[in-house]
PDB file of C-alpha atoms in Angstrom:
ATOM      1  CA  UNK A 706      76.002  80.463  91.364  1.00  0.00           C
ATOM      2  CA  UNK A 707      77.807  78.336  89.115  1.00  0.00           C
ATOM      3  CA  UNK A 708      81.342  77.239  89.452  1.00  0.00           C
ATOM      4  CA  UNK A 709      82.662  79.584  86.498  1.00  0.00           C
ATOM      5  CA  UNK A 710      80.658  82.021  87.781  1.00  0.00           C
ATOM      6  CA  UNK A 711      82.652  81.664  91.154  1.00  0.00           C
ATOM      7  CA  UNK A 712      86.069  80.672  89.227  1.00  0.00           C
ATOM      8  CA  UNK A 713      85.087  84.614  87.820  1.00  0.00           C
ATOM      9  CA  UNK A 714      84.952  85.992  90.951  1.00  0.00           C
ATOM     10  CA  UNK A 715      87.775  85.152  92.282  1.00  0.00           C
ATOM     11  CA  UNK A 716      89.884  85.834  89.433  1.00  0.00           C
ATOM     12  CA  UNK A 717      88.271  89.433  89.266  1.00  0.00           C
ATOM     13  CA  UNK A 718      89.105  89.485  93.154  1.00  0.00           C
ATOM     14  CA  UNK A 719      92.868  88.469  92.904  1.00  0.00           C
ATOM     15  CA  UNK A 720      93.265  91.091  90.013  1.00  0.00           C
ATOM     16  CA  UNK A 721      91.853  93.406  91.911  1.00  0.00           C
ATOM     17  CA  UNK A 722      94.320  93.189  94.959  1.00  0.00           C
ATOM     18  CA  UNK A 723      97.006  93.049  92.084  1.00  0.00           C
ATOM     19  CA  UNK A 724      95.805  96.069  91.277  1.00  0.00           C
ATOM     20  CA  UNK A 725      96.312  98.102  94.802  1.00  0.00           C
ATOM     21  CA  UNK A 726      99.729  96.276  94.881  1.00  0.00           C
ATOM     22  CA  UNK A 727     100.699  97.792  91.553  1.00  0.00           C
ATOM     23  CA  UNK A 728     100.190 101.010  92.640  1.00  0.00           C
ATOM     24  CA  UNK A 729     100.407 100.731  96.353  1.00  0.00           C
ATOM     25  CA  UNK A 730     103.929 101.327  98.518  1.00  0.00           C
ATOM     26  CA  UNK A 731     105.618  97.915  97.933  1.00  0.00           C
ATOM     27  CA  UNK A 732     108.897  97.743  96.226  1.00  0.00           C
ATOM     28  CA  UNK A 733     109.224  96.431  92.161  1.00  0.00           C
ATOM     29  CA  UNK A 734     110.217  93.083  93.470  1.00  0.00           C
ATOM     30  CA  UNK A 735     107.285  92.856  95.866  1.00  0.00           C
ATOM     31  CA  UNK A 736     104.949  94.054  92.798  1.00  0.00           C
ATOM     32  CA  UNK A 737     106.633  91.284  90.718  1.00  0.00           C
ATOM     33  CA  UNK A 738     106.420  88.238  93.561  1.00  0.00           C
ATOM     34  CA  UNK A 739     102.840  88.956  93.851  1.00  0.00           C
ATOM     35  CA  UNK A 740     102.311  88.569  90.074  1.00  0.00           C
ATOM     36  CA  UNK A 741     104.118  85.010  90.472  1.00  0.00           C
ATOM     37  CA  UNK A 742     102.204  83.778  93.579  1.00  0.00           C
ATOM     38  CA  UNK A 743      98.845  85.002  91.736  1.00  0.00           C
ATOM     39  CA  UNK A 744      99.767  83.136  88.602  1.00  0.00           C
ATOM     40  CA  UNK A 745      98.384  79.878  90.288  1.00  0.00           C
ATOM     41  CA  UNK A 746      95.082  81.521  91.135  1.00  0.00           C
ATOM     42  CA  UNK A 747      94.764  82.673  88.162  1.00  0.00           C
ATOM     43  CA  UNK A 748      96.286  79.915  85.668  1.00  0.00           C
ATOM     44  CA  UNK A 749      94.441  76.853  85.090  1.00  0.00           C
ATOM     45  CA  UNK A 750      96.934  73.766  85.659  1.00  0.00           C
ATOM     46  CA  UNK A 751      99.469  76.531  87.225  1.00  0.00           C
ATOM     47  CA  UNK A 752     101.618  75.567  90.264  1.00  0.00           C
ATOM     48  CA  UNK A 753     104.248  77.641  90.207  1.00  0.00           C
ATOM     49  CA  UNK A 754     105.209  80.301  88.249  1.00  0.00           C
ATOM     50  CA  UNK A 755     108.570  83.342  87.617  1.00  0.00           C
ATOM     51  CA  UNK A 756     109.155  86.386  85.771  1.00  0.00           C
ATOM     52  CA  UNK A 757     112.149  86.754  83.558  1.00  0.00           C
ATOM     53  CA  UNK A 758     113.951  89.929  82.374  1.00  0.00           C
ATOM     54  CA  UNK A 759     115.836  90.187  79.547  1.00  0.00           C
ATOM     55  CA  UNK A 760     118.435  93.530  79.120  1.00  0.00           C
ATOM     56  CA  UNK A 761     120.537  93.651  76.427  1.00  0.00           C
ATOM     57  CA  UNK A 762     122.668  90.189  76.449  1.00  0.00           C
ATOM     58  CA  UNK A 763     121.916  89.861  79.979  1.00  0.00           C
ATOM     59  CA  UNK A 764     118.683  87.577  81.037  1.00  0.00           C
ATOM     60  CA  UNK A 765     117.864  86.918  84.959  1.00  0.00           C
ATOM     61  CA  UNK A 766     114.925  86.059  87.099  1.00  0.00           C
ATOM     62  CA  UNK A 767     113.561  88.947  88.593  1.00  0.00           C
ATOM     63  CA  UNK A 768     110.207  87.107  90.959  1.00  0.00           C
ATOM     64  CA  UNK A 769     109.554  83.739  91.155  1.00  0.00           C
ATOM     65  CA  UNK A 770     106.817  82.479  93.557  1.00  0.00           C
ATOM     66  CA  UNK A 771     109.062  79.263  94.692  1.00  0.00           C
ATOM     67  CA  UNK A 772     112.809  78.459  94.709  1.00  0.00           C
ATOM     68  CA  UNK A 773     111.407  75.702  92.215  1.00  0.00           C
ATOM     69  CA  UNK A 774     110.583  77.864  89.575  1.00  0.00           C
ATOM     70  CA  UNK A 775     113.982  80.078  90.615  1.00  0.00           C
ATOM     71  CA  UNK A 776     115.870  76.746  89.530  1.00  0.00           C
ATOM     72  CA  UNK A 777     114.038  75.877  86.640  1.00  0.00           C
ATOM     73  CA  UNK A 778     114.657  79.488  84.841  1.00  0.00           C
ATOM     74  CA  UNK A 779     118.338  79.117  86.185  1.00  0.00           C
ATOM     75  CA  UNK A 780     118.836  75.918  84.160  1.00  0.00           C
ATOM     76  CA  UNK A 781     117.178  77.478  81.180  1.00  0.00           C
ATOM     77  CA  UNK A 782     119.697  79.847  81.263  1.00  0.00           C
ATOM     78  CA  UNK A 783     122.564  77.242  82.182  1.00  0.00           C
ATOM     79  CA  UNK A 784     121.011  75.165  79.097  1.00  0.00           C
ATOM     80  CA  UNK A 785     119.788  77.685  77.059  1.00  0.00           C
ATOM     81  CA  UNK A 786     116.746  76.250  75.905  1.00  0.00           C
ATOM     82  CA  UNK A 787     113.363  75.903  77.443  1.00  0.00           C
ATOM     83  CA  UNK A 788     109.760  78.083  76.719  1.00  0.00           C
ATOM     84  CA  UNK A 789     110.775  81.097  78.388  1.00  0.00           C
ATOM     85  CA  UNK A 790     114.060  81.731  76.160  1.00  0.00           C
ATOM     86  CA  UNK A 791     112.110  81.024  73.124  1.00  0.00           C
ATOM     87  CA  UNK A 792     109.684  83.867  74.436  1.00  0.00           C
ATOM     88  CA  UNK A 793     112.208  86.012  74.967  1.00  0.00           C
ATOM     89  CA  UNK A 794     113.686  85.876  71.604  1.00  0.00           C
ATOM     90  CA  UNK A 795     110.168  85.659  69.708  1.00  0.00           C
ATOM     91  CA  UNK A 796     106.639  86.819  70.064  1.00  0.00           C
ATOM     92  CA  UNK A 797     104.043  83.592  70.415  1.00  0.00           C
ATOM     93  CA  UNK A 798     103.544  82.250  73.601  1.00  0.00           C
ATOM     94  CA  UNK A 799     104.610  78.554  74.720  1.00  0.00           C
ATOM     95  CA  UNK A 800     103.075  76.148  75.833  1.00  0.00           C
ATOM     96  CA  UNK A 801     104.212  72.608  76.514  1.00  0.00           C
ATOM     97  CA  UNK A 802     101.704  70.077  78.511  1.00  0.00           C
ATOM     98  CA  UNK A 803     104.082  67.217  78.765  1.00  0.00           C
ATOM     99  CA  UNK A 804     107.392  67.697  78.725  1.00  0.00           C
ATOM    100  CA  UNK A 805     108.279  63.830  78.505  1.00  0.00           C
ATOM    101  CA  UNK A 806     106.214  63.824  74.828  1.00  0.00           C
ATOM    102  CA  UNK A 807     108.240  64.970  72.131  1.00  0.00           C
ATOM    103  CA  UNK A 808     109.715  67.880  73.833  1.00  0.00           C
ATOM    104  CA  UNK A 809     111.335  70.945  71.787  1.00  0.00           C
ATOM    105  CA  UNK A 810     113.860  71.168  74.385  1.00  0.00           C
ATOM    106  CA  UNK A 811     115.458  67.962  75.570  1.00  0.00           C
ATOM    107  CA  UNK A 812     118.063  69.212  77.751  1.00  0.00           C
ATOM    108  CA  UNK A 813     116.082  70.833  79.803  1.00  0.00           C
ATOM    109  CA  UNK A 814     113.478  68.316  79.610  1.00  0.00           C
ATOM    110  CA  UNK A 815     116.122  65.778  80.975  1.00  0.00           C
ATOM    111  CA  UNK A 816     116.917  68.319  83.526  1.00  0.00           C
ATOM    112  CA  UNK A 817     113.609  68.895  84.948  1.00  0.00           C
ATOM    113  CA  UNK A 818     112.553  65.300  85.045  1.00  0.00           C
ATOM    114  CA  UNK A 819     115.708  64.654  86.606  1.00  0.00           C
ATOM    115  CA  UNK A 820     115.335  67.467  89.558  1.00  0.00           C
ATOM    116  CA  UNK A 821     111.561  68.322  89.920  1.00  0.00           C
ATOM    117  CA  UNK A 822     108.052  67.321  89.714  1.00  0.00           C
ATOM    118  CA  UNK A 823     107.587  69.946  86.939  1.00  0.00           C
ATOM    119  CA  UNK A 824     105.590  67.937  83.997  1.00  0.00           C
ATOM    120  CA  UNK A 825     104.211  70.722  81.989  1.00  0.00           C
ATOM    121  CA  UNK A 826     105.333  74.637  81.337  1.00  0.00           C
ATOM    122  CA  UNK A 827     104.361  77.600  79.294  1.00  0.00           C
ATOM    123  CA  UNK A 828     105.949  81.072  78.680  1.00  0.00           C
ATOM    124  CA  UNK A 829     104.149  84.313  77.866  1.00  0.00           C
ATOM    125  CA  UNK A 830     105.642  87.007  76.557  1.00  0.00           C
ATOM    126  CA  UNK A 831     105.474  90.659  78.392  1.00  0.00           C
ATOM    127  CA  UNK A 832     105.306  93.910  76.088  1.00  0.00           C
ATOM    128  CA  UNK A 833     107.740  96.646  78.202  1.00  0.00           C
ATOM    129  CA  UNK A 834     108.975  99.854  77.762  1.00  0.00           C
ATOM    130  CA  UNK A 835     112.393 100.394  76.288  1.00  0.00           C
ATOM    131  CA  UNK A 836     114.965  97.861  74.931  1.00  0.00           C
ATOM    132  CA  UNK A 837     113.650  95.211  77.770  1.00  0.00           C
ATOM    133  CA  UNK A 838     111.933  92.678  77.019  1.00  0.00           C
ATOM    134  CA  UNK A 839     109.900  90.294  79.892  1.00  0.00           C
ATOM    135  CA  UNK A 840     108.569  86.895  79.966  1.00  0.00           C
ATOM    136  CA  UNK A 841     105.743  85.261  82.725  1.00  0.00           C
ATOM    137  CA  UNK A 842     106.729  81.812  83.208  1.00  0.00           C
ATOM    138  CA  UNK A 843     104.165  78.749  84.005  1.00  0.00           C
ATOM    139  CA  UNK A 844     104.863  75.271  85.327  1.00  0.00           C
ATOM    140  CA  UNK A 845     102.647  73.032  86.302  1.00  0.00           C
ATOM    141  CA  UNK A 846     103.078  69.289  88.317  1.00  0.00           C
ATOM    142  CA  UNK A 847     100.779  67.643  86.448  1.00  0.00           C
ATOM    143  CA  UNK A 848     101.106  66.136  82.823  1.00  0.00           C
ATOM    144  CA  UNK A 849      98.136  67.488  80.429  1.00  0.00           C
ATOM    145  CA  UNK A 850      97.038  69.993  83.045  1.00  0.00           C
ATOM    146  CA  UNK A 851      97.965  73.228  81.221  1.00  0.00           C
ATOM    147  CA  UNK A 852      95.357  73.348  78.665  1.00  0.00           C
ATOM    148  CA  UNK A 853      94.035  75.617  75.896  1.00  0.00           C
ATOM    149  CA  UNK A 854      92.422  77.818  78.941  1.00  0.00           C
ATOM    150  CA  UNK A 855      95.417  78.018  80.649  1.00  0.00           C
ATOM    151  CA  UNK A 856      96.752  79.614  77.790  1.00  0.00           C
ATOM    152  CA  UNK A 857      94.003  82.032  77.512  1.00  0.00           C
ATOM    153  CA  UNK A 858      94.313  83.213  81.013  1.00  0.00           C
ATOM    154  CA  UNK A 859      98.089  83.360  80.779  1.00  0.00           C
ATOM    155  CA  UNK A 860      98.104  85.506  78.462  1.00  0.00           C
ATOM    156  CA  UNK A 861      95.421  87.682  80.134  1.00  0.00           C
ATOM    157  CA  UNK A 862      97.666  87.272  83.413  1.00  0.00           C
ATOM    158  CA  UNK A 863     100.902  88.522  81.277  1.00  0.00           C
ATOM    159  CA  UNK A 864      98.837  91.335  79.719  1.00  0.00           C
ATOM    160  CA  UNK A 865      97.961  92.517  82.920  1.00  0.00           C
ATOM    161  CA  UNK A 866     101.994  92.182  84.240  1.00  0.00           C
ATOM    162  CA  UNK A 867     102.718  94.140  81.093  1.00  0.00           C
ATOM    163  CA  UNK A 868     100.782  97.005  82.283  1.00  0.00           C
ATOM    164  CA  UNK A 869     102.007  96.342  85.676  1.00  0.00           C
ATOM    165  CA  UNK A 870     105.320  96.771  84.730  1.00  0.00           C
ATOM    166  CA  UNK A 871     105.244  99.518  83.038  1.00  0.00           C
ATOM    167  CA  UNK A 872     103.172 101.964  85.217  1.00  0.00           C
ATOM    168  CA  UNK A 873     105.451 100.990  87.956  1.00  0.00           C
ATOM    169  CA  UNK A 874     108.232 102.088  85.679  1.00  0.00           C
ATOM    170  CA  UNK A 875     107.086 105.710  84.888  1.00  0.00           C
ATOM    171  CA  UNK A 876     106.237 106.262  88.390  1.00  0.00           C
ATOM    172  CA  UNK A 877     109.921 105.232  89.425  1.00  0.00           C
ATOM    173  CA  UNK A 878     110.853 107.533  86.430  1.00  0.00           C
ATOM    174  CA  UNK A 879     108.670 110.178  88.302  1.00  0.00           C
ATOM    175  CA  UNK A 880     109.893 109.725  91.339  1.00  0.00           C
ATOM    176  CA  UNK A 881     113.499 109.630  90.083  1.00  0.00           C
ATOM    177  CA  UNK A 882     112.732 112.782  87.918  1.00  0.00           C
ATOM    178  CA  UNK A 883     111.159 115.164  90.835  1.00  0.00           C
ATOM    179  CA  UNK A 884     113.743 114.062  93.324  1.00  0.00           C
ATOM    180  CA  UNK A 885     116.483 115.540  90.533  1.00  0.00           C
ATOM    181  CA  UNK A 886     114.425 118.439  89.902  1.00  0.00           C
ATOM    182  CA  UNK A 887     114.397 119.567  93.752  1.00  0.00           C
ATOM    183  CA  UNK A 888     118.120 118.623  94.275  1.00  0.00           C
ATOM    184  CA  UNK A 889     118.642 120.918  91.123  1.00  0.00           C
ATOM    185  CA  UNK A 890     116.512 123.801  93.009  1.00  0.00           C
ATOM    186  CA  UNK A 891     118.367 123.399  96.195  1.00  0.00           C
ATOM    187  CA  UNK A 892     121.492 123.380  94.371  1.00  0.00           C
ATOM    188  CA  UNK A 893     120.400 126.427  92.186  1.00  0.00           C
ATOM    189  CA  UNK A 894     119.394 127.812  95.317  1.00  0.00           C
ATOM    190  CA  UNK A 895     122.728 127.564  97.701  1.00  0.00           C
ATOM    191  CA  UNK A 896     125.091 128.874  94.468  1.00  0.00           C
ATOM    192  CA  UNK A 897     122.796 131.683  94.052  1.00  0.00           C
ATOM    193  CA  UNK A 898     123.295 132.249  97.778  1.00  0.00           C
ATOM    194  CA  UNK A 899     127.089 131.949  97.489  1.00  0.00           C
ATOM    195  CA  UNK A 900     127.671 134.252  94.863  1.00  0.00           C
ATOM    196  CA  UNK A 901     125.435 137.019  96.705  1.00  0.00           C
ATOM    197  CA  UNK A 902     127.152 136.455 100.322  1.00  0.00           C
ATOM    198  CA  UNK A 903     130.904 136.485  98.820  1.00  0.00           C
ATOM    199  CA  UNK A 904     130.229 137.861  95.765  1.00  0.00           C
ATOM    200  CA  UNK A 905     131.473 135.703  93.025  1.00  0.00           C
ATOM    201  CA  UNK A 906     130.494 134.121  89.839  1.00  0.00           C
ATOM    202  CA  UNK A 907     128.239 131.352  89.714  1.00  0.00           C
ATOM    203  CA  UNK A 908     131.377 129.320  88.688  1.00  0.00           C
ATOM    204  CA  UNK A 909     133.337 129.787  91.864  1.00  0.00           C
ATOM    205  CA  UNK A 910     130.523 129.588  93.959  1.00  0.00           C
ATOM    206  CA  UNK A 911     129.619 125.800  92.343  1.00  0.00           C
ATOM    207  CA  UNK A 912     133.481 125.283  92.714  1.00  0.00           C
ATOM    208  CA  UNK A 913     132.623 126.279  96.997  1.00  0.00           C
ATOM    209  CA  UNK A 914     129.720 123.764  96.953  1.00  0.00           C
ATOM    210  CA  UNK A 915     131.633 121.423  94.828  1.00  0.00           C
ATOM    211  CA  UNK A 916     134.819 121.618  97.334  1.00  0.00           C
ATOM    212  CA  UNK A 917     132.565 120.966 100.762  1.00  0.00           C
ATOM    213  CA  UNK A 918     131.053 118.229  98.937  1.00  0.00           C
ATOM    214  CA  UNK A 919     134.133 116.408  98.784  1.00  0.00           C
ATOM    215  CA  UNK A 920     135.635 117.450 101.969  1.00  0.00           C
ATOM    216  CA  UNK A 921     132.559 116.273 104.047  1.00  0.00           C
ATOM    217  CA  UNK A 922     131.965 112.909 101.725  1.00  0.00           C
ATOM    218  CA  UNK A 923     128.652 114.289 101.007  1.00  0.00           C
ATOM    219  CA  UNK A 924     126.282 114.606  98.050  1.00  0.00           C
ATOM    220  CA  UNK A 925     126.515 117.783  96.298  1.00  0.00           C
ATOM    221  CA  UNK A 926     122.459 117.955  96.913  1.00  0.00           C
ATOM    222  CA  UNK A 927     122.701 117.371 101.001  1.00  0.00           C
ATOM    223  CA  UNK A 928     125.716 120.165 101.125  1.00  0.00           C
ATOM    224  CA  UNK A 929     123.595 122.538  99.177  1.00  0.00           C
ATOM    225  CA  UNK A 930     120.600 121.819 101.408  1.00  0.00           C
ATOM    226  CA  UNK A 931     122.710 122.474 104.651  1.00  0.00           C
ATOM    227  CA  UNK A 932     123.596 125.351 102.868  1.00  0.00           C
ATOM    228  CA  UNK A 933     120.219 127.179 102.100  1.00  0.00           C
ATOM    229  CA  UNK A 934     119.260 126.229 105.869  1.00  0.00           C
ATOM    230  CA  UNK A 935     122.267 127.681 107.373  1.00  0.00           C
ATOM    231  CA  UNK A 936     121.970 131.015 105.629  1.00  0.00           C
ATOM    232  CA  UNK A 937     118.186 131.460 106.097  1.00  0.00           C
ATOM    233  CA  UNK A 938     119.154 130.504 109.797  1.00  0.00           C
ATOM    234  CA  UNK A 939     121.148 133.177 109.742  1.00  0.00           C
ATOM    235  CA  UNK A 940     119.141 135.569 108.222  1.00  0.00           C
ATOM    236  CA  UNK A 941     116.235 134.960 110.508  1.00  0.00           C
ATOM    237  CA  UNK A 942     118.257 135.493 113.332  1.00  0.00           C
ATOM    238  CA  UNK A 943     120.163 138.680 112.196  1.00  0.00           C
ATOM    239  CA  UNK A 944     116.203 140.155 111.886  1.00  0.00           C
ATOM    240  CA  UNK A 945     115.302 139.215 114.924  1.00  0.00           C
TER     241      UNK A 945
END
């Protein structure tokens, strides 16, 4: 087997434990970590690598595989220059493989000289859902390292994030949507209760709910809940 054979391999092996990560139990963070701490498997010339998020006006680090690249992105934003802005506020990816050769951003240049062993450093751009907008960051120790085939698999890498990041997004959305769904039920359920027990309109009986709520510094789902079970308790028992 030859050695891009093997280099094939492996990168089809680390993508595939991406994969079961993506849409396995671990948190959005966790999903986003491992995407940084693959970057260097994957990445050509990579040795460390982050993930930023931009919302609205606000832009923050949301993974980084190191506390080095956690710095770096926090001087970007300090600065506000460096690859990963740029990608943030346009489409083409980055790419920089010495940062001490006519650099387009010399304050952070200065900075990371200054501070790090970072030489080189390249930012991807990450298509999301929504008004976010995402950007895979790659820095490398090593002056000349990051090549034209590290940008080629970066932006594989960042495609594959992209889809990452959004399927764990609509199954959050899911998640959120069914948990509101079956608070809604139990809610619909306990009023519907209330108004046939003490017969009143659906408006007092939400105003009962509403009232216990409060009083026991509980969420209006949890009181209806308690609700439902206490009166089917009750019925079970008057049957019996």
């Amino acid at each position: 087997m030859s050695n891009q054979d093997a280099q094939r391999q492996e990168a089809a092996a680390v993508f595939t434990r991406l994969a079961g990560i993506v849409y396995g139990t671990e948190s959005y963070e966790e999903m986003c970590t491992a995407l940084c701490i693959a970057a260097p498997l994957l990445v050509p010339g990579c040795d460390r690598a982050s993930l930023m998020l931009r919302r609205g006006t606000s832009i923050r680090t949301i993974a980084a595989g190191d506390d080095m690249a956690r710095r770096i992105d926090a001087a970007e934003r300090e600065l506000g220059e460096g690859p990963c802005i740029d990608v943030l506020q346009h489409d083409a990816a980055e790419l920089d493989a010495d940062l001490a050769v006519r650099t387009r951003w010399p304050a952070l240049t200065k900075w990371i000289l200054d501070n790090t062993p970072v030489r080189g450093a390249a930012g991807f751009r990450l298509l999301v859902e929504g008004a976010d907008v995402a950007a895979l960051n790659i820095f490398s120790d090593t002056r000349g390292a990051l090549t034209e085939e590290s940008l080629d698999s970066g932006v594989v890498l960042a495609a594959f994030a992209s889809v990452a990041l959004s399927a764990r997004a609509h199954r959050e959305q899911a998640a959120t949507l069914r948990l509101g769904l079956d608070s809604n039920r139990e809610i619909g359920k306990a009023i519907g209760l209330l108004m046939a027990l003490h017969e009143t309109s659906e408006e007092q009986a939400f105003t009962l709910l509403k009232e216990a709520s409060q009083r026991m510094n509980l969420r209006l789902s949890e009181v209806a809940k308690q609700v439902v079970e206490t009166l089917k308790r009750t019925a079970d028992e008057s049957e019996s």
